[in-house]
XYZ file of N, CA and C in Angstrom:
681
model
N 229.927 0.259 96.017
C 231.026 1.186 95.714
C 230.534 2.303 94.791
N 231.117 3.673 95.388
C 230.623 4.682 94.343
C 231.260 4.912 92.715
N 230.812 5.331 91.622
C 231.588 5.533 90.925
C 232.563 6.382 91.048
N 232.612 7.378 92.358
C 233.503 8.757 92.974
C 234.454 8.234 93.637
N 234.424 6.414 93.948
C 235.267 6.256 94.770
C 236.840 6.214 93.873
N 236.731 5.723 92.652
C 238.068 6.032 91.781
C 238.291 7.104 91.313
N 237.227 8.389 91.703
C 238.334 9.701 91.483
C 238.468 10.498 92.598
N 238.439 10.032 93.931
C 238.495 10.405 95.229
C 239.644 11.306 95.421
N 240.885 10.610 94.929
C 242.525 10.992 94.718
C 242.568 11.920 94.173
N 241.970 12.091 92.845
C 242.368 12.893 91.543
C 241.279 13.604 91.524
N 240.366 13.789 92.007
C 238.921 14.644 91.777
C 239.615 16.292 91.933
N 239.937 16.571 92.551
C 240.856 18.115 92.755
C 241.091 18.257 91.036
N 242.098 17.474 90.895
C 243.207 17.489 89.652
C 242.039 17.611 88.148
N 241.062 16.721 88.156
C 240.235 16.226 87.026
C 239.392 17.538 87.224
N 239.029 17.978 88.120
C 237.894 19.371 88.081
C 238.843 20.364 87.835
N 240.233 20.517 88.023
C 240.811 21.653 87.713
C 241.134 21.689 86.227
N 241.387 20.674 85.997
C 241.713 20.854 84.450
C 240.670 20.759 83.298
N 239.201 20.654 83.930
C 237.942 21.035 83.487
C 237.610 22.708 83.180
N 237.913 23.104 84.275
C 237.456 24.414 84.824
C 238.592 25.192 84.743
N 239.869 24.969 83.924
C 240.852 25.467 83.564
C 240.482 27.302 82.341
N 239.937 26.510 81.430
C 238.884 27.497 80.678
C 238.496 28.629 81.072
N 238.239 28.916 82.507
C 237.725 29.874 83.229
C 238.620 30.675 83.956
N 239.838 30.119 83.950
C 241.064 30.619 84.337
C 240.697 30.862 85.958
N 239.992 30.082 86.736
C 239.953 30.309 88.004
C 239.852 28.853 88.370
N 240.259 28.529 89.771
C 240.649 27.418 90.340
C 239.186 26.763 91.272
N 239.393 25.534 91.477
C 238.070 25.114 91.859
C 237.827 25.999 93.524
N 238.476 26.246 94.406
C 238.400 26.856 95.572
C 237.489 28.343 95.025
N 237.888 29.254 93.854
C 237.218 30.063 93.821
C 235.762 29.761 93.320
N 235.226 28.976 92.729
C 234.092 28.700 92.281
C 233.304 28.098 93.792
N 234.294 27.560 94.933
C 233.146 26.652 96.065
C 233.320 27.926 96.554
N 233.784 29.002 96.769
C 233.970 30.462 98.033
C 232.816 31.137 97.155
N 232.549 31.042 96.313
C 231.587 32.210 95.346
C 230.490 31.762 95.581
N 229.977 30.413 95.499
C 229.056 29.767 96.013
C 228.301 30.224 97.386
N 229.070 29.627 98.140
C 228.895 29.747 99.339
C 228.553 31.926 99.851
N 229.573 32.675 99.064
C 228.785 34.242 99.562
C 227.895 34.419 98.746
N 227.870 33.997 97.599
C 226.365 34.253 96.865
C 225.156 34.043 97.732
N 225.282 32.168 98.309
C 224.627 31.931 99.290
C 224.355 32.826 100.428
N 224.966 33.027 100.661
C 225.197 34.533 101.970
C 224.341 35.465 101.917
N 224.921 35.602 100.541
C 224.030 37.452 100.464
C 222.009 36.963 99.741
N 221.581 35.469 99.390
C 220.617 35.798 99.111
C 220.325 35.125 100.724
N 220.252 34.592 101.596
C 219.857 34.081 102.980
C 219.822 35.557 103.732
N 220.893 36.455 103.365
C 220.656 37.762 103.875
C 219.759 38.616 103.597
N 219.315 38.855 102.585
C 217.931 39.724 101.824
C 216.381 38.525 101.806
N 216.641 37.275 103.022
C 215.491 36.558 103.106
C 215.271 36.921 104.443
N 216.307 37.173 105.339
C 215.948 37.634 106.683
C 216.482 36.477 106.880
N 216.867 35.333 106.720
C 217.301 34.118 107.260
C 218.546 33.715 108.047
N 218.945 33.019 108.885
C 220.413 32.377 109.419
C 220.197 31.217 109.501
N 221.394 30.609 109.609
C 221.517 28.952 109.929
C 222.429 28.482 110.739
N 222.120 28.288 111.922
C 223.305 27.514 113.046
C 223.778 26.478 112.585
N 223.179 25.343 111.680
C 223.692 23.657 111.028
C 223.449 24.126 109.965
N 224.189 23.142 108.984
C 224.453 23.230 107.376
C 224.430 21.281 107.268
N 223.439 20.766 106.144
C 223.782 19.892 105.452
C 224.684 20.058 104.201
N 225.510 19.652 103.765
C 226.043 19.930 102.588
C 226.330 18.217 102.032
N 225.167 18.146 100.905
C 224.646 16.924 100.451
C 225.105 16.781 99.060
N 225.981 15.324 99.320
C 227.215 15.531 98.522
C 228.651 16.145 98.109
N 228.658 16.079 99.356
C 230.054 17.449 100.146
C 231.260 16.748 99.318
N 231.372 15.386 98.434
C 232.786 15.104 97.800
C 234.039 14.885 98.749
N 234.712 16.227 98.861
C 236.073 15.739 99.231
C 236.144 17.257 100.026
N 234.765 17.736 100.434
C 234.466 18.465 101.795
C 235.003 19.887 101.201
N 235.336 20.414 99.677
C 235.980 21.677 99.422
C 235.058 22.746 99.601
N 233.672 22.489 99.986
C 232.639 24.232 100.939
C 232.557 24.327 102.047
N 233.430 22.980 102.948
C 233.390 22.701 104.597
C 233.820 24.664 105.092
N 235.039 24.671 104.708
C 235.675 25.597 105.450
C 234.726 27.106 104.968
N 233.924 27.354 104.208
C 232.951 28.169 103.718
C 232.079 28.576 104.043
N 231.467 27.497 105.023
C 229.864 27.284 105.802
C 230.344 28.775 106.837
N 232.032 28.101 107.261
C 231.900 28.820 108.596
C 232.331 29.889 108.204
N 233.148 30.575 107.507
C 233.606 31.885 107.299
C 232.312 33.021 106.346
N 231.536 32.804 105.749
C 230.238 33.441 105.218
C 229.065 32.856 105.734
N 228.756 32.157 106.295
C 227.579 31.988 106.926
C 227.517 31.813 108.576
N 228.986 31.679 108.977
C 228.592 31.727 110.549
C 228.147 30.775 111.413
N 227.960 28.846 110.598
C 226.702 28.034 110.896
C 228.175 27.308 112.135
N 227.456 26.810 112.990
C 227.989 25.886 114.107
C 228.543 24.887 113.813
N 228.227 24.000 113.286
C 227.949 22.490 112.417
C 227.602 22.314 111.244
N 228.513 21.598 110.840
C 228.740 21.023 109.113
C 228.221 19.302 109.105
N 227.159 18.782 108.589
C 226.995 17.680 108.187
C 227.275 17.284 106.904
N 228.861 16.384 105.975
C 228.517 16.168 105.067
C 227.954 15.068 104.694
N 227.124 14.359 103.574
C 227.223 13.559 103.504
C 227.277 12.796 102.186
N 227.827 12.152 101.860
C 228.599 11.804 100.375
C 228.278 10.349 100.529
N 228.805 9.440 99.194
C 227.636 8.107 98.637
C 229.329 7.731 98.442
N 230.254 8.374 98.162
C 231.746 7.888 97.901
C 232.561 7.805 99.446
N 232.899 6.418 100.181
C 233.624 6.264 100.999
C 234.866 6.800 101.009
N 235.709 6.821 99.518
C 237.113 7.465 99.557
C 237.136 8.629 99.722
N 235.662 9.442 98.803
C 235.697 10.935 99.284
C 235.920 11.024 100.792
N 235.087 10.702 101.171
C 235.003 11.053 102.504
C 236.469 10.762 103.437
N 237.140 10.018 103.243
C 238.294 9.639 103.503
C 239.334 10.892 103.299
N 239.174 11.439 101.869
C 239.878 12.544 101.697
C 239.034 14.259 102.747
N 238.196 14.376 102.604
C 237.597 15.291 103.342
C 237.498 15.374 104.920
N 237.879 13.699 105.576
C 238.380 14.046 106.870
C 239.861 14.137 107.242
N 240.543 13.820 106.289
C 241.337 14.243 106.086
C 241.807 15.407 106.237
N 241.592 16.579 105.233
C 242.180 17.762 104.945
C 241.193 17.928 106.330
N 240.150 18.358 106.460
C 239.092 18.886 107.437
C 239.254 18.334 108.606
N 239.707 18.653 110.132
C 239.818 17.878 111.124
C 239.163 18.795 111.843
N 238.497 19.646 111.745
C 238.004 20.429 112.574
C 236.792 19.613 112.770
N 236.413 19.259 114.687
C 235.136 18.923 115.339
C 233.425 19.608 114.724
N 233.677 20.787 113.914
C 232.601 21.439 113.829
C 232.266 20.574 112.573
N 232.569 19.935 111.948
C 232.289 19.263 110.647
C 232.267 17.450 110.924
N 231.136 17.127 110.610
C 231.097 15.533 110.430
C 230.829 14.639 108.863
N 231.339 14.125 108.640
C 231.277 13.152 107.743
C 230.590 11.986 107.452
N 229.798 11.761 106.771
C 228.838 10.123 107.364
C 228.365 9.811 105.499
N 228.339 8.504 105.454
C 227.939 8.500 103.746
C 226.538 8.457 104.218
N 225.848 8.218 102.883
C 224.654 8.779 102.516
C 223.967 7.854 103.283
N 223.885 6.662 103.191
C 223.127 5.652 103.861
C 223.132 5.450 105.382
N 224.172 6.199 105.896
C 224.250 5.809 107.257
C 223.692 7.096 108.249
N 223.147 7.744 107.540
C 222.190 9.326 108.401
C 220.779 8.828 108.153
N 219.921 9.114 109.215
C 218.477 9.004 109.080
C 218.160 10.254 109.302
N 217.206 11.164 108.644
C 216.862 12.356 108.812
C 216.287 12.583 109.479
N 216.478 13.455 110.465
C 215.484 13.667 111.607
C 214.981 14.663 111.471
N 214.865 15.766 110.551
C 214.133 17.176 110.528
C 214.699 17.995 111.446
N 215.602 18.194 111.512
C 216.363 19.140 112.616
C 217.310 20.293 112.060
N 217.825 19.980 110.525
C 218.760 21.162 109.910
C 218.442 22.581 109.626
N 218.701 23.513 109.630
C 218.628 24.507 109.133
C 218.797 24.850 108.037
N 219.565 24.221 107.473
C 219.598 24.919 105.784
C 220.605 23.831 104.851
N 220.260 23.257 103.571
C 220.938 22.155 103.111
C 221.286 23.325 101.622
N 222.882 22.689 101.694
C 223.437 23.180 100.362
C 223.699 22.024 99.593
N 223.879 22.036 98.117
C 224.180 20.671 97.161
C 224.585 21.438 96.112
N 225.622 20.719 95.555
C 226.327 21.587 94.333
C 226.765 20.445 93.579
N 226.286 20.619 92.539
C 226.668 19.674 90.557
C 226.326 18.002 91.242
N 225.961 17.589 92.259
C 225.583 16.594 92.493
C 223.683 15.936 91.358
N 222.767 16.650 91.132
C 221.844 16.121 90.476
C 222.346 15.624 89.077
N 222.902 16.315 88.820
C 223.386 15.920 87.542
C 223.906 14.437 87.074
N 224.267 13.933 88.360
C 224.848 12.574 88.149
C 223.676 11.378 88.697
N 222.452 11.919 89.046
C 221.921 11.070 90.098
C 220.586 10.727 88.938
N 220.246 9.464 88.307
C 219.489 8.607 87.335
C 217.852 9.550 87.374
N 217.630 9.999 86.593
C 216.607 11.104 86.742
C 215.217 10.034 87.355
N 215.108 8.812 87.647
C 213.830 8.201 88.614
C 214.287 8.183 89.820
N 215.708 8.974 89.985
C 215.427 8.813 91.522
C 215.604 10.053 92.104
N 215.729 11.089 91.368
C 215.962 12.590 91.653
C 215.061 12.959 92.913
N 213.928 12.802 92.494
C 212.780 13.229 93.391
C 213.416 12.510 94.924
N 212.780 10.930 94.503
C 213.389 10.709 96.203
C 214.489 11.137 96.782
N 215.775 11.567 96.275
C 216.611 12.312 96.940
C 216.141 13.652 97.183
N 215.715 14.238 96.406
C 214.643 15.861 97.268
C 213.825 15.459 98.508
N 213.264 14.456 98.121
C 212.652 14.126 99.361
C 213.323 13.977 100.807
N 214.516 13.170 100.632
C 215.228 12.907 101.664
C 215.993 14.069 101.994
N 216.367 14.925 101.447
C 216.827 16.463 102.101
C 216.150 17.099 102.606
N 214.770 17.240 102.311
C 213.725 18.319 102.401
C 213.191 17.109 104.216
N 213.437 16.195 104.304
C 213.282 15.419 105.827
C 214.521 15.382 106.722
N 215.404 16.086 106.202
C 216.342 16.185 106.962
C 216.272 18.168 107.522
N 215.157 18.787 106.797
C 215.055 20.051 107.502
C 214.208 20.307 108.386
N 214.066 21.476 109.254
C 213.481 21.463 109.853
C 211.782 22.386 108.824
N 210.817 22.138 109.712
C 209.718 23.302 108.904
C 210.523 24.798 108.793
N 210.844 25.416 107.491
C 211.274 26.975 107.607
C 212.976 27.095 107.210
N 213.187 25.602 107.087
C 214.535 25.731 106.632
C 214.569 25.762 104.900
N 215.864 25.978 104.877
C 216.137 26.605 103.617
C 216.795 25.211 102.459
N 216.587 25.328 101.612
C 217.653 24.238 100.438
C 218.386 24.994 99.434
N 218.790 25.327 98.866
C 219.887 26.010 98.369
C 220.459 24.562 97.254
N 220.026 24.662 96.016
C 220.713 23.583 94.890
C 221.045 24.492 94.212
N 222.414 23.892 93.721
C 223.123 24.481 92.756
C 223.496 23.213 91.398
N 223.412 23.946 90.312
C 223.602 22.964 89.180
C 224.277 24.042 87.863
N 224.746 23.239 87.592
C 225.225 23.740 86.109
C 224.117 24.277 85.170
N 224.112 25.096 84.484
C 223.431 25.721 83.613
C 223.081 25.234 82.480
N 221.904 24.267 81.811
C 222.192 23.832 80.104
C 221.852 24.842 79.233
N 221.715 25.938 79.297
C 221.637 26.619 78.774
C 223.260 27.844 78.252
N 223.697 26.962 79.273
C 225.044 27.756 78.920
C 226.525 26.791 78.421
N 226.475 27.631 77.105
C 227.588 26.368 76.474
C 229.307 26.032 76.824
N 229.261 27.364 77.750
C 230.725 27.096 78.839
C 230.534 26.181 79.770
N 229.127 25.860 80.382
C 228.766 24.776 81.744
C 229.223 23.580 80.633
N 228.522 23.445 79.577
C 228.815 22.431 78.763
C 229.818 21.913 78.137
N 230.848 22.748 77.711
C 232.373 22.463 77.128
C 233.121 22.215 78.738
N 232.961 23.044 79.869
C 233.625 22.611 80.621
C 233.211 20.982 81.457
N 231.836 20.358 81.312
C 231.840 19.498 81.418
C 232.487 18.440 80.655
N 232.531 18.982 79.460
C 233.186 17.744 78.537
C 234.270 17.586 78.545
N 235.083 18.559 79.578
C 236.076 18.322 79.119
C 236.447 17.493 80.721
N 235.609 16.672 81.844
C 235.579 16.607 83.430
C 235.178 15.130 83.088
N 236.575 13.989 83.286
C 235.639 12.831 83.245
C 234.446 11.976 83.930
N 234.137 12.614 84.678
C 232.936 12.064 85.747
C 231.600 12.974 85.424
N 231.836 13.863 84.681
C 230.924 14.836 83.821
C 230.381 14.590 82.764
N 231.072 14.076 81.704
C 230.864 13.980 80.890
C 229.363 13.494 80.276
N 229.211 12.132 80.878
C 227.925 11.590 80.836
C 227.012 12.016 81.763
N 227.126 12.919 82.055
C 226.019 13.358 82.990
C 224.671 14.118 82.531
N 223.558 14.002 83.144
C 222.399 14.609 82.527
C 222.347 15.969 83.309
N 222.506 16.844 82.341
C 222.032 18.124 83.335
C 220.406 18.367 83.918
N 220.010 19.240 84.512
C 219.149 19.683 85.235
C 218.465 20.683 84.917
N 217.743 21.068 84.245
C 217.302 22.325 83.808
C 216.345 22.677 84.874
N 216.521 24.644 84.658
C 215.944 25.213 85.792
C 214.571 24.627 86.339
N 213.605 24.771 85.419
C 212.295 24.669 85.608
C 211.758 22.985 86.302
N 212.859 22.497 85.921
C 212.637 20.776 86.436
C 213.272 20.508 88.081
N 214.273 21.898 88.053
C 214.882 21.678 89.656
C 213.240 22.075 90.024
N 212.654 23.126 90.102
C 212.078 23.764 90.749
C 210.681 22.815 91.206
N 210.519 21.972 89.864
C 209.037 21.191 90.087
C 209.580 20.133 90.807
N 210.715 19.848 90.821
C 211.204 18.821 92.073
C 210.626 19.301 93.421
N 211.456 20.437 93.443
C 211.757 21.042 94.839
C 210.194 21.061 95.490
N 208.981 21.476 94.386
C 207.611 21.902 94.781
C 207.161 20.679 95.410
N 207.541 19.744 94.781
C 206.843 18.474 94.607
C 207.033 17.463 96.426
N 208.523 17.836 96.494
C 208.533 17.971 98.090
C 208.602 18.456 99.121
N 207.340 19.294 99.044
C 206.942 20.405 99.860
C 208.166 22.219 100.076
N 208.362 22.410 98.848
C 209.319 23.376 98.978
C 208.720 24.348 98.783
N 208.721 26.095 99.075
C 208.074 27.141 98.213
C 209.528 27.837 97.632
N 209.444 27.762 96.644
C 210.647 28.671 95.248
C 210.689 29.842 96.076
N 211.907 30.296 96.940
C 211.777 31.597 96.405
C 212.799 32.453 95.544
N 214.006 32.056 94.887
C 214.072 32.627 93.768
C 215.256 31.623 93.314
N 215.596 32.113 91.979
C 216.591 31.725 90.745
C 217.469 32.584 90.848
N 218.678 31.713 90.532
C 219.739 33.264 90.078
C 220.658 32.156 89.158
N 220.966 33.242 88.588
C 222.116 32.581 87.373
C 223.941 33.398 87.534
N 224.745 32.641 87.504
C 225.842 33.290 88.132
C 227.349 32.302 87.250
N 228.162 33.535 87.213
C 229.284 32.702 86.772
C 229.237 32.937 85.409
N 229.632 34.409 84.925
C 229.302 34.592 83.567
C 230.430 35.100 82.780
N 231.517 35.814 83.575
C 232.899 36.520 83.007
C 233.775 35.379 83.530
N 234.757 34.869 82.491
C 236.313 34.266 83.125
C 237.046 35.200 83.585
N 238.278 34.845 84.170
C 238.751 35.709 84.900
C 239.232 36.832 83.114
N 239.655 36.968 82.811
C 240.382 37.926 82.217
C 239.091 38.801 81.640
N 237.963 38.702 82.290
C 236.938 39.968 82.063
C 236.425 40.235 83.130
N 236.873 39.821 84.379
C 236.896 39.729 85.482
C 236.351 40.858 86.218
N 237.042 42.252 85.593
C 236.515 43.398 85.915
C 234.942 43.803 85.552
N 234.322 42.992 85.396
C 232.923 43.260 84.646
C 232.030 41.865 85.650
N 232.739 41.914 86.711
C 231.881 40.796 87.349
C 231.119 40.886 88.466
N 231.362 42.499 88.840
C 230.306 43.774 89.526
C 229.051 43.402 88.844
N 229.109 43.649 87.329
C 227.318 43.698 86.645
C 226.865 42.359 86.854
N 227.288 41.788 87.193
C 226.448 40.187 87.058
C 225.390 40.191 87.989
N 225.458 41.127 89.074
C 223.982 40.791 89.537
C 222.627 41.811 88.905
N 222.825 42.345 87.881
C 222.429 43.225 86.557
C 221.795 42.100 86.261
N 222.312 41.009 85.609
C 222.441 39.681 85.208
C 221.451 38.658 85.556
N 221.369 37.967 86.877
C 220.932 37.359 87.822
C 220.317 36.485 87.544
N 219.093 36.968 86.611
C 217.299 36.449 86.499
C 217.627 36.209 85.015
N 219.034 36.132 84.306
C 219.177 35.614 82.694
C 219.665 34.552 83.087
N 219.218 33.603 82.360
C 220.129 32.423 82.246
C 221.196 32.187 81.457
N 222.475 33.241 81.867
C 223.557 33.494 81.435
C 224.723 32.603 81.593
N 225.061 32.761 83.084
C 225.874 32.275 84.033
C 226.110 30.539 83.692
N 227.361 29.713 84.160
C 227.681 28.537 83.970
C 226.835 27.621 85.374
N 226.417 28.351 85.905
C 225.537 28.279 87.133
C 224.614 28.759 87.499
N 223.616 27.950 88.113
C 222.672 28.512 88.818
C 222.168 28.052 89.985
N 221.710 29.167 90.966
C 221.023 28.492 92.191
C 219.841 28.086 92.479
N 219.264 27.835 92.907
C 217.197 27.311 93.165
C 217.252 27.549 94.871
N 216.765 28.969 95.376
C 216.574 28.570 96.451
C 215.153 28.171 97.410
N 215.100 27.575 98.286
C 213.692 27.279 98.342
C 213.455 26.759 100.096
N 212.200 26.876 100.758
C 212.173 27.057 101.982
C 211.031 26.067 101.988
N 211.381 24.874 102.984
C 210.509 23.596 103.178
C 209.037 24.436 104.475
N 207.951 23.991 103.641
C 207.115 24.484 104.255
C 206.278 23.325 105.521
């Protein structure tokens, strides 16, 4: 049983009143994600017909894949049975499948894997082998795309504390995603840091890609292409 399986129900409710602080709702933080994603796959020359989305929860970037990236097929796959319960749920659309973590064998066939605030919770001796097992679920030339909270930024941090499934969590710092990512056959090609105005400075959220390459933002991405 996952520890996600008792906030399967309430996971919406418990991340909103985390991320309350920011005066924006969890839907806008998974849509920002996902075109950020967009626009750096766009200045790589890249597309993706399939999407892994590893650790998809309760499936809130399903409907995202397809409206900014265009991809055919959604694989999620999550370690919490109730999540998943809730995510086929809301999500009934055929283009999206659901399967927990243990029951996919990677065949090297994806195009591009997204993961969001999931390392953070995962016992830092086994980090790697989960890179590993994403980076075998792509094909040669596909893309990984991790996203993690920022420790460098003390809003990623108050808003964790205030997220009970957060709380105890170890963050990820940039330089340690990246020697992961190397380590199973990934090449870096860039960082970005994002998520730096709440809404009521909102108008100033044009300069953030000014921004990008500071480790400002309550977020950041690692993107990286399995060689």
């Amino acid at each position: 049983m996952s520890e996600f399986d008792s906030y399967a129900h309430d996971y919406e409710s418990a991340l909103e009143r985390g991320i309350a602080v920011s005066g924006e709702n969890a839907q806008f933080f998974a849509e920002c994600r996902i075109q950020k994603l967009s626009e750096c796959l766009m200045k790589q020359g890249f597309s993706a017909r399939n999407v892994l989305d590893f650790g998809c929860g309760t499936g809130n970037a399903t409907s995202y894949f397809s409206s900014w990236l265009n991809v055919q097929s959604v694989l999620g796959l999550e370690l919490s049975s109730k999540s998943l319960e809730v995510a086929r749920r809301q999500h009934t659309t055929k283009q999206a499948v659901y399967r927990l973590t243990d029951e996919h064998t990677p065949d090297g066939s994806l195009d591009l894997a997204f993961c969001n605030g999931v390392f953070h919770h995962i016992p830092l001796a086994e980090r790697q082998n989960t890179i590993d097992y994403i980076a075998a679920c792509l094909r040669v030339g596909g893309v990984f795309a991790l996203w993690e909270n920022n420790p460098y930024s003390p809003g990623a941090r108050y808003v964790m504390s205030q997220i009970p499934f957060d709380r105890d969590a170890i963050m990820v710092w940039p330089r340690q995603a990246r020697k992961l990512m190397r380590a199973a056959g990934f090449r870096v090609l860039r960082t970005d840091y994002t998520f730096i105005f709440p809404h009521f400075l909102s108008l100033l959220r044009p300069s953030e890609v000014v921004f990008q390459k500071v480790p400002l933002g309550a977020q950041y991405q690692v993107l990286a292409q399995k060689l």
